[in-house]
Coordinates of C-alpha atoms in Angstrom, one line a residue:
X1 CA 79.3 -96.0 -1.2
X2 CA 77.0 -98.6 -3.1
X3 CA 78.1 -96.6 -6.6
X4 CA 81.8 -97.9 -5.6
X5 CA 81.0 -101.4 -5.2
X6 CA 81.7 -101.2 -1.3
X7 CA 80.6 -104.2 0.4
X8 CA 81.6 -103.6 4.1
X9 CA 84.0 -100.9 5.4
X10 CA 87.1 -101.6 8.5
X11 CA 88.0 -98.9 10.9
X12 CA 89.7 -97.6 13.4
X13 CA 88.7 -94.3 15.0
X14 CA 87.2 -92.1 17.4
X15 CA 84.1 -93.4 19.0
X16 CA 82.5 -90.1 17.1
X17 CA 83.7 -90.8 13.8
X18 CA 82.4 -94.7 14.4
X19 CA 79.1 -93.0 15.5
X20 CA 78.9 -91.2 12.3
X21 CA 79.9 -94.3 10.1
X22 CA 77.6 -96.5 11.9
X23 CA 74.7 -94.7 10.8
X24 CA 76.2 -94.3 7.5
X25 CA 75.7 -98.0 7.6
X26 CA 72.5 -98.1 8.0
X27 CA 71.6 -95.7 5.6
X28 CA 73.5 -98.0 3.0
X29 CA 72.9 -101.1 4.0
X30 CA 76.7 -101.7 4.4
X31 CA 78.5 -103.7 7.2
X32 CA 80.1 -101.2 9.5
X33 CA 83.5 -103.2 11.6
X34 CA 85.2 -101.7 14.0
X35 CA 87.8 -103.2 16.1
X36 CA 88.3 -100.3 18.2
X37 CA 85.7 -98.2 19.0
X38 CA 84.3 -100.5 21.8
X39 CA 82.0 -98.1 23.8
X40 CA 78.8 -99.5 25.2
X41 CA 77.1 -96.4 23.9
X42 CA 77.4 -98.0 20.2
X43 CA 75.4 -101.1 20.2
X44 CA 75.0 -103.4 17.4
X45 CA 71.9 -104.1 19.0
X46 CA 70.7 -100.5 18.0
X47 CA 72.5 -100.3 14.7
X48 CA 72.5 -103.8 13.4
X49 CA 74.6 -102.9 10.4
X50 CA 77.4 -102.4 13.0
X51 CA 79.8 -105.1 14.1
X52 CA 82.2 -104.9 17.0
X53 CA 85.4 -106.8 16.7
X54 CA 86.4 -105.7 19.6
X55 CA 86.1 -106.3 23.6
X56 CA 83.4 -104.2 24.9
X57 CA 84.3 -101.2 27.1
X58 CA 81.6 -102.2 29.9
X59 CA 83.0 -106.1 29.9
X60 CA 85.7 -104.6 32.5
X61 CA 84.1 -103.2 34.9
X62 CA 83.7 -106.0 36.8
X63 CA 87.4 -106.6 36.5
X64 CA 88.1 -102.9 37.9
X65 CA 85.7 -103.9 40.9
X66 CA 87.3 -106.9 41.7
X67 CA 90.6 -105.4 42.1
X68 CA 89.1 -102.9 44.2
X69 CA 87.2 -105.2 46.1
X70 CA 90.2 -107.5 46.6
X71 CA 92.3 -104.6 48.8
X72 CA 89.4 -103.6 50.7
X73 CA 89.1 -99.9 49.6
X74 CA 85.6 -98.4 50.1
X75 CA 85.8 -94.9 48.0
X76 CA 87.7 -93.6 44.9
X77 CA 88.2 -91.2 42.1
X78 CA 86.9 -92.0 38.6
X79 CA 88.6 -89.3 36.0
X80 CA 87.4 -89.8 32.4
X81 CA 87.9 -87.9 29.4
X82 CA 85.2 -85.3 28.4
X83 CA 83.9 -87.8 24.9
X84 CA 81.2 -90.3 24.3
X85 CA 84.1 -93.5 24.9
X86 CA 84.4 -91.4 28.8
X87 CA 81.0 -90.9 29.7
X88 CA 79.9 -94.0 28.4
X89 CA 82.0 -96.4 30.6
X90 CA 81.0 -94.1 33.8
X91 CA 77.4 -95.8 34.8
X92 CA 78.4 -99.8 33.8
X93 CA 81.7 -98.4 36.1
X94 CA 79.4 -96.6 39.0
X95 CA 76.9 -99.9 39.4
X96 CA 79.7 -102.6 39.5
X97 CA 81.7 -100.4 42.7
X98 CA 78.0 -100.2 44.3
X99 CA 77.6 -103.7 44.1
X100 CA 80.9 -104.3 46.1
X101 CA 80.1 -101.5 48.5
X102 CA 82.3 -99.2 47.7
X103 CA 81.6 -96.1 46.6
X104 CA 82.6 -93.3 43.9
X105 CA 83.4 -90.3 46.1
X106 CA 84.1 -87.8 42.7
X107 CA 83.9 -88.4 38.8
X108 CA 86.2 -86.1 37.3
X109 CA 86.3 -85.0 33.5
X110 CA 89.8 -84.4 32.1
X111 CA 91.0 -82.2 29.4
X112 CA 93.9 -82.6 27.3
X113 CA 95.4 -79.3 27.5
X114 CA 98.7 -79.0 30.6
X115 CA 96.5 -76.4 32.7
X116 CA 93.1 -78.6 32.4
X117 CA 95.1 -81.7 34.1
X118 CA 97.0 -79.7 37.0
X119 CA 93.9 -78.1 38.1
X120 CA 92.4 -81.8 37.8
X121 CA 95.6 -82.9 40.0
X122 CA 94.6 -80.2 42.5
X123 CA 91.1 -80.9 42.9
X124 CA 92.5 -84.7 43.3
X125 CA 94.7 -83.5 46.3
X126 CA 92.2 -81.6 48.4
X127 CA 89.6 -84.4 48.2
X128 CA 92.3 -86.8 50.3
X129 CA 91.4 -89.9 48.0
X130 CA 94.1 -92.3 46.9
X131 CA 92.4 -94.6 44.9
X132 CA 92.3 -93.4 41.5
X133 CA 90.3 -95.1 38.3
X134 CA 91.7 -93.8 35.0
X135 CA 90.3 -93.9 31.9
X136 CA 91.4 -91.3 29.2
X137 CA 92.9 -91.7 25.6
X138 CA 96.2 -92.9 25.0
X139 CA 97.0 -88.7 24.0
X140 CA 95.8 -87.1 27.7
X141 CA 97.6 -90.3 29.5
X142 CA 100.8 -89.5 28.0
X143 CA 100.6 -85.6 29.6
X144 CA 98.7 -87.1 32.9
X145 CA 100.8 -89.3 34.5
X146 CA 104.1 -87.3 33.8
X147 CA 102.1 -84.4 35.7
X148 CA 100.9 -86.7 38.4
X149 CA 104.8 -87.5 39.4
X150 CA 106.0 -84.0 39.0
X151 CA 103.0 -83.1 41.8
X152 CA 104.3 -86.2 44.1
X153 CA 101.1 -88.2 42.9
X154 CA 102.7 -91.0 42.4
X155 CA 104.2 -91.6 45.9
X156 CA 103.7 -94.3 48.8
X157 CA 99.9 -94.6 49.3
X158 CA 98.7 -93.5 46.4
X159 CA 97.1 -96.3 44.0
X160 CA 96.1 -95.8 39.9
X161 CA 94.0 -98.8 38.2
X162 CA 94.2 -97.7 34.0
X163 CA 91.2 -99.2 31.9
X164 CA 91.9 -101.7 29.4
X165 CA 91.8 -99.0 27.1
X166 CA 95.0 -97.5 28.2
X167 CA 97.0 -100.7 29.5
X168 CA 96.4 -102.7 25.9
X169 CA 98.5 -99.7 24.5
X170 CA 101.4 -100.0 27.4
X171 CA 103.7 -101.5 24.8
X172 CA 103.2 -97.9 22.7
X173 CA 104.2 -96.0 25.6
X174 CA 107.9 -94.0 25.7
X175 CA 110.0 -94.6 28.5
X176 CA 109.5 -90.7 30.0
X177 CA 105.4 -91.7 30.2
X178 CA 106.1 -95.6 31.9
X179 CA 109.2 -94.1 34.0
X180 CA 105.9 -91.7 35.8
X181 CA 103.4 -94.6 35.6
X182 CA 105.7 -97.1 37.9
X183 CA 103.5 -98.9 40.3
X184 CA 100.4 -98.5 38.2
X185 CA 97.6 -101.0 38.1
X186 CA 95.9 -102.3 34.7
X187 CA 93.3 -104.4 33.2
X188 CA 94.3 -105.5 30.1
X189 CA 92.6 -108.1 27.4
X190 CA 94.0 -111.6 27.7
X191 CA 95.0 -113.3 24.8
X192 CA 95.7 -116.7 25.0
X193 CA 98.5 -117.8 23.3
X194 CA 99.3 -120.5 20.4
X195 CA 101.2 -121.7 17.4
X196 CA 99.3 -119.5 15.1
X197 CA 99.8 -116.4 17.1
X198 CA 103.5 -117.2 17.6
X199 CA 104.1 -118.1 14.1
X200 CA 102.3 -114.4 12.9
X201 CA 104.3 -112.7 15.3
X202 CA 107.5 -113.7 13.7
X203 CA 106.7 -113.7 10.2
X204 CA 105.3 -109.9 11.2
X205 CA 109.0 -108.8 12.7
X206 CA 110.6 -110.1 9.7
X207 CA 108.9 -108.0 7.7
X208 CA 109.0 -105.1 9.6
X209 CA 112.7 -105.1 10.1
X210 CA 113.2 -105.5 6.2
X211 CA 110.7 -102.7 5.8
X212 CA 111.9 -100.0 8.6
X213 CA 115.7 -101.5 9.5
X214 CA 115.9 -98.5 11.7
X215 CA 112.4 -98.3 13.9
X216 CA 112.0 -99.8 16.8
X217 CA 110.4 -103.1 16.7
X218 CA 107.2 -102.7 19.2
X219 CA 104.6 -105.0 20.1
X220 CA 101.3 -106.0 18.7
X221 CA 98.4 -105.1 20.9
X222 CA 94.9 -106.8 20.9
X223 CA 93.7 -104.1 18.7
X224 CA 96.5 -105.1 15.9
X225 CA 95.5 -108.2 16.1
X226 CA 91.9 -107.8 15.8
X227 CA 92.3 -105.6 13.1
X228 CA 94.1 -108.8 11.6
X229 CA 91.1 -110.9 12.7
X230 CA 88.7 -109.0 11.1
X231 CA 90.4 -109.1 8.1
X232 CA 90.2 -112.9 7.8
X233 CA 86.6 -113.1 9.1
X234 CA 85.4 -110.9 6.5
X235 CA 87.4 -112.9 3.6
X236 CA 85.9 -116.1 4.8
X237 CA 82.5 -114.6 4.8
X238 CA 82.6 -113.0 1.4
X239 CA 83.4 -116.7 -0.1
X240 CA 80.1 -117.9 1.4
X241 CA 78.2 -115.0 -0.2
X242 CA 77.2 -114.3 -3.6
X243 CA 77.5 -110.5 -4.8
X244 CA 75.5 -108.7 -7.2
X245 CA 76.7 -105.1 -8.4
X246 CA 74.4 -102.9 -10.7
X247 CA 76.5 -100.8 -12.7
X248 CA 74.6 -98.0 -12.8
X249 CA 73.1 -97.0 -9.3
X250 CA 69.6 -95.4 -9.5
X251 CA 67.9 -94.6 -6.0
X252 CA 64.4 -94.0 -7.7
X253 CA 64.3 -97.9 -9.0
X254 CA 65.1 -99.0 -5.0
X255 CA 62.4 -99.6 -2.9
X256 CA 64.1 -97.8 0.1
X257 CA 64.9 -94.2 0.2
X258 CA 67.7 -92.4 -0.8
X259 CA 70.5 -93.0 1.4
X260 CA 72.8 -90.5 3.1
X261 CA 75.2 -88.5 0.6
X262 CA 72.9 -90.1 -1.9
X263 CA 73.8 -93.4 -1.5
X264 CA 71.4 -96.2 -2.3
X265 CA 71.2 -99.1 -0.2
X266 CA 73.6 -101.9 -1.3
X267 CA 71.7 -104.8 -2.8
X268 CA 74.4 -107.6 -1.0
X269 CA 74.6 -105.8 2.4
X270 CA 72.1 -107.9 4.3
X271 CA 73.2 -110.9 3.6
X272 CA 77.0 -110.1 3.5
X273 CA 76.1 -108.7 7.2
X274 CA 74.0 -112.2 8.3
X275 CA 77.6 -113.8 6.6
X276 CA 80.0 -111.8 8.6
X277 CA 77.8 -113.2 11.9
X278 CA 76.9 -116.4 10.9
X279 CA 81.1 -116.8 10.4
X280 CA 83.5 -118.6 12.7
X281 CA 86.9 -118.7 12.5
X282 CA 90.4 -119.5 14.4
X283 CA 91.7 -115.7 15.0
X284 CA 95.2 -114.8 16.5
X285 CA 93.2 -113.7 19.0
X286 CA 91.4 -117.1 19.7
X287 CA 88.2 -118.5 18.6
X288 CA 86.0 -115.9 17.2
X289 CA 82.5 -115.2 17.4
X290 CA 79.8 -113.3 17.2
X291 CA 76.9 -112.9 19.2
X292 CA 74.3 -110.0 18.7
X293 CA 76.7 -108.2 16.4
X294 CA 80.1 -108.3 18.7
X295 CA 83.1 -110.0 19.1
X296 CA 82.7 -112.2 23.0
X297 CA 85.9 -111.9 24.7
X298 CA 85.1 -111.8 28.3
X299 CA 88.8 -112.6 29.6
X300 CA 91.8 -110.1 31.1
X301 CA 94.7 -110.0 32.4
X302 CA 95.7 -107.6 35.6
X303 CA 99.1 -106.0 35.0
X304 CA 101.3 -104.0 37.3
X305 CA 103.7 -101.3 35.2
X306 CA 107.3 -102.1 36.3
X307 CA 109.9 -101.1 34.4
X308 CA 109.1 -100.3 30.3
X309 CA 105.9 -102.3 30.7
X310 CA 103.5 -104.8 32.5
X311 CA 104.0 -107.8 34.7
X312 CA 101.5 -110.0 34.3
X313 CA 100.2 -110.5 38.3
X314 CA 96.8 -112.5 37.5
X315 CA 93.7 -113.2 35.4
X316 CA 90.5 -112.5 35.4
X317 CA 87.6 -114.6 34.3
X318 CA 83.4 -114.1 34.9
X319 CA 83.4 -117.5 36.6
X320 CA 86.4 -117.8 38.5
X321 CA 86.9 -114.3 39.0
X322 CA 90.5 -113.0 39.9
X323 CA 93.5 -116.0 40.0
X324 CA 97.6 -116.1 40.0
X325 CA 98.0 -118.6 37.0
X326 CA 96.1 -119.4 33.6
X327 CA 96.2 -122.6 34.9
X328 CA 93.8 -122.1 37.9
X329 CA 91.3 -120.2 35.0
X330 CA 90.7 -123.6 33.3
X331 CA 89.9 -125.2 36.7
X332 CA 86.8 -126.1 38.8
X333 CA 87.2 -122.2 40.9
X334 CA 84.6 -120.5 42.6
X335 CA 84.6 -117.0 41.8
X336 CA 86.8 -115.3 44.5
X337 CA 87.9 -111.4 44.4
X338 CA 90.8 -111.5 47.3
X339 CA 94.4 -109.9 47.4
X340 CA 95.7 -113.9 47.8
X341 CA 94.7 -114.4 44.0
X342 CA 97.2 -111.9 43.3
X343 CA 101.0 -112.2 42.6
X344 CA 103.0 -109.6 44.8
X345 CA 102.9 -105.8 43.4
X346 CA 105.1 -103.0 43.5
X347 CA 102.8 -99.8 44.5
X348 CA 103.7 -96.5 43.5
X349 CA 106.9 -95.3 45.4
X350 CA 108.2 -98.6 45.1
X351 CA 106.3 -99.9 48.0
X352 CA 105.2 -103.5 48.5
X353 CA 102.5 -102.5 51.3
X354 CA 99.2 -102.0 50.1
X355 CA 97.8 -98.4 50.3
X356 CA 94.7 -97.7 52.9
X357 CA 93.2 -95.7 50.1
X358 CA 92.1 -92.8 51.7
X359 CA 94.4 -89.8 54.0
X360 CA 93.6 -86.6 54.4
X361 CA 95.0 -84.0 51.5
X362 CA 98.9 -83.8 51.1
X363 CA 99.9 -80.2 52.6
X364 CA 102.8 -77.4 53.4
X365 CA 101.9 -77.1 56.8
X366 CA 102.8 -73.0 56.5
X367 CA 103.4 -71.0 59.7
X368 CA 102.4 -67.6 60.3
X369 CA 102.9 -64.9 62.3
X370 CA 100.3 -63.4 64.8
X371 CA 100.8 -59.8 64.9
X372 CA 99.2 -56.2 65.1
X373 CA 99.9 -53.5 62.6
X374 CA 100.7 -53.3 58.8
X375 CA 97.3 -55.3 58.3
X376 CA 97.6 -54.5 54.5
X377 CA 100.4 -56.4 54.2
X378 CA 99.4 -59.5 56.7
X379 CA 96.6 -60.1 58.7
X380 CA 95.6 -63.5 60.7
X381 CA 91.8 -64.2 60.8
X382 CA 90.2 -67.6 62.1
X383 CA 87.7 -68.6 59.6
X384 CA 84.1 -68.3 61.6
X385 CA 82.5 -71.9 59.9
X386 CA 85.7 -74.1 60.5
X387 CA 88.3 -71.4 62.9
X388 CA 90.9 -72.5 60.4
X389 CA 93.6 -69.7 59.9
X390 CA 93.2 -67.1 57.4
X391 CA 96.1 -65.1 56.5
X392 CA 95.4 -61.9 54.2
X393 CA 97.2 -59.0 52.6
X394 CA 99.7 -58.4 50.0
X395 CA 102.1 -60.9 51.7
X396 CA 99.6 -64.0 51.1
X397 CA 98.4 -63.0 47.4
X398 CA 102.3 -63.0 46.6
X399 CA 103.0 -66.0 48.3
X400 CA 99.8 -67.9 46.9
X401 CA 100.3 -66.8 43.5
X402 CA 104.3 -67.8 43.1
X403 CA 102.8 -71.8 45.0
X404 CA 99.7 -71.6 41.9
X405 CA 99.4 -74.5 39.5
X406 CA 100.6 -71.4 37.0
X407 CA 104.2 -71.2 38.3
X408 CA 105.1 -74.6 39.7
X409 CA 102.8 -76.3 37.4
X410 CA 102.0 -79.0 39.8
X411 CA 99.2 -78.5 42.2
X412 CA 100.6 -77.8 45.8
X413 CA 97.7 -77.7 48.9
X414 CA 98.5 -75.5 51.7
X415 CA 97.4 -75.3 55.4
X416 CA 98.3 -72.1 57.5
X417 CA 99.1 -72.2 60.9
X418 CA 99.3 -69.1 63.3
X419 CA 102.2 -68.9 65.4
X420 CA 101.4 -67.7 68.7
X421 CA 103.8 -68.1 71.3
X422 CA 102.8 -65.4 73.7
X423 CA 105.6 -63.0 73.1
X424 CA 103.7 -60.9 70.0
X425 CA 106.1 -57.7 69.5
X426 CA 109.2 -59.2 71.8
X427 CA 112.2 -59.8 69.5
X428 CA 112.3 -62.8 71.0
X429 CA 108.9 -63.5 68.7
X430 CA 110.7 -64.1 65.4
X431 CA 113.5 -66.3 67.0
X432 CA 111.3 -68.5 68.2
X433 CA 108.9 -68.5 64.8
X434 CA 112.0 -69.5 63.1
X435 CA 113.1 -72.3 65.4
X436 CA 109.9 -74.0 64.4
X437 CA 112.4 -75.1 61.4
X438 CA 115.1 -76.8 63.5
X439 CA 112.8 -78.5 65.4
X440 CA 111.2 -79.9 62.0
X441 CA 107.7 -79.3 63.3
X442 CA 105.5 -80.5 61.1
X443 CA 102.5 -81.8 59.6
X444 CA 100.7 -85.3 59.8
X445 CA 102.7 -86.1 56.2
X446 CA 106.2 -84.5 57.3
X447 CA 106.2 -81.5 56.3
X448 CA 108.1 -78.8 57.6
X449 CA 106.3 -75.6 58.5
X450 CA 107.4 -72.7 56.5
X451 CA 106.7 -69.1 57.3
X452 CA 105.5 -66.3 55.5
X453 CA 106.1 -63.1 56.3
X454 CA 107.3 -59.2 55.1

């Protein structure tokens, strides 16, 4: 790097990749800046030639508990992607729900692939939580949430809170992925507006309509405009830094080490680094600054997904915690973390009543018959650690396999019920089995019993 007079290097990518340039960085002596891989796992305070220019993953977890805390649900499900940016969120996540007494009932890991998320959705369903936490890149969201409605996930009762992660990027989303996330809560960064940001935005959709006439003109998210940011904050602290290139690069005249790939350390990268933090300026995003190598941007917004995107329905500051208006941010507020701060939401299913947060798994209530004879083709058991009913034989592994994940591909939990009606072997027997359907017997959740049988 040093041979090709680089002075500092921008990125976006994976929190891997970062990982890797990171320590690039410090082999080189070069300025790493990020303004999206945000993960708490990658500290500046551990590799000082990094520099995050963007919100921390772990500044929202306080946000996510407040929510919770503000509906009164004691226990949810955290699903994360299997990747350092998933983990890494999980324990700042699990400590701020303890400290509001709730609790994590499951921490599930999520793959990308169709199979990996409907056997996810399954395990969901028989744990009978409703509260979900979500945080997964913008790639697995995109197949989740379409699979969640198709398995009735995203019903009356149930609730979803996104990480900022996911709802900075709702403006990206296409209509078939916001159509299944209706009713969907999200923390999102807040950023404030102004002339300067106002101006940007329309000099930027000029441009893009002249160069793309016929794309879609889409929002900029806080990420676009911190890449922006960055930009600017490294221009102004290049003029304040004087630069010093060798033109031929010779690791044996340096008194550190040869570098990674054989890089030599950059003669200007310490003090282009104590430049780039030593720097203020007046960003698109507001007023930026860095302490201990990242970007401090501790404010959100909470978002409710209606329609093709977000309705703002409150903010979220450290001191005042959750309020309805930017207004009541900039006054003197105690922190408070109660429904009232919040405008009025539409909840999955289009309900406006809040969910309870917990029931007991969504089922086909399924009848079957008690009978002697033809075991290998049914047989009803009772279960000897819970007497729930067992059926077995040919009939069930038919019926079981044709309601898997495989075939419908949405998970489906059952509950078998024997039918016993005293008249085993009358013809009278299957009458009445049947008549369980007229009378719409069903389950706690309404759902009619269905029978299985040869």
């Amino acid at each position: 790097m040093n041979g090709s007079k680089v002075q500092a290097l921008i990125f976006q990518h994976t929190l891997e990749q970062a990982e890797f340039l990171a320590y690039m960085g410090e082999e080189a002596h070069i300025p790493i800046i990020s303004f999206s891989a945000v993960s708490s796992s990658l500290s500046p305070t551990k590799m000082p030639f990094f520099v995050g220019m963007a919100q921390n993953d772990s500044s929202q977890v306080r946000v996510i508990a407040a929510v919770v805390q503000a509906f009164g649900w004691r226990e949810l499900v955290i699903i994360h992607d299997d990747n350092n940016s998933g983990i890494g969120l999980i324990p700042y996540l699990t400590d701020a729900i303890q400290e509001i007494d709730a609790k994590v009932s499951h921490r599930l890991v999520l793959s990308s692939t169709k199979p990996a998320i409907n056997k996810t959705l399954h395990i969901v369903t028989e744990t009978g939580a409703r509260v979900f936490i979500v945080h997964v890149s913008f790639s697995v969201d995109k197949r989740f949430f379409i699979n969640a409605h198709k398995a009735g996930m995203m019903e009356k009762g149930y609730v979803w809170i996104i990480a900022s992660y996911l709802t900075n990027r709702l403006c990206y989303m296409n209509s078939s992925v916001l159509n299944s996330m209706q009713g969907v809560l999200g923390v999102r960064t807040f950023v404030p507006e102004s002339e300067m940001l106002d101006d940007f935005k329309v000099r930027w959709k000029q441009r893009f309509r002249r160069q793309f006439p016929d794309i879609e003109i889409l929002d900029l998210d806080a990420y676009s405009l911190w890449a922006y940011d960055t930009a600017w904050l490294l221009a102004a602290a290049a003029e304040k830094t004087s630069f010093q290139f060798n033109e031929k690069s010779n690791s044996t005249d340096s008194k550190y080490p040869m570098g990674l790939l054989g890089s030599d350390v950059s003669p200007n990268g310490e003090n282009y680094l104590k430049s780039i933090l030593g720097t203020k300026i007046q960003g698109l995003t507001g007023d930026i600054q860095l302490v201990d190598g990242q970007l401090q941007s501790t404010d959100f917004q909470i978002v409710n997904v209606l329609g093709n995107g977000g309705r703002v329905i409150g903010y979220w500051t450290p001191k005042a915690g959750l309020s309805r208006s930017r207004s009541s941010m900039d006054m003197e507020k105690n922190y408070s973390a109660n429904a009232d701060d919040l405008d009025g939401i539409i909840w999955p299913g289009g309900s406006t009543a809040v969910p309870k947060g917990r029931v007991f798994g969504r089922k086909l209530k399924i009848g079957v018959p008690m009978k002697t004879g033809f075991s290998q083709f049914m047989e009803v058991v009772k279960d000897p650690n819970d007497n729930k009913t067992v059926p077995r034989g040919f009939c069930t592994e038919v019926f079981e396999k044709v309601m898997s994940i495989d075939y419908l591909q949405y998970p489906v939990l059952l509950e078998y019920v024997g039918f016993d009606n005293g008249r085993v072997g009358e013809p009278s027997y299957y009458d009445d089995l049947i008549y369980q359907l007229h009378l719409k017997v069903s389950s706690t959740h309404g759902n009619f019993i269905f029978i299985v049988e040869l």
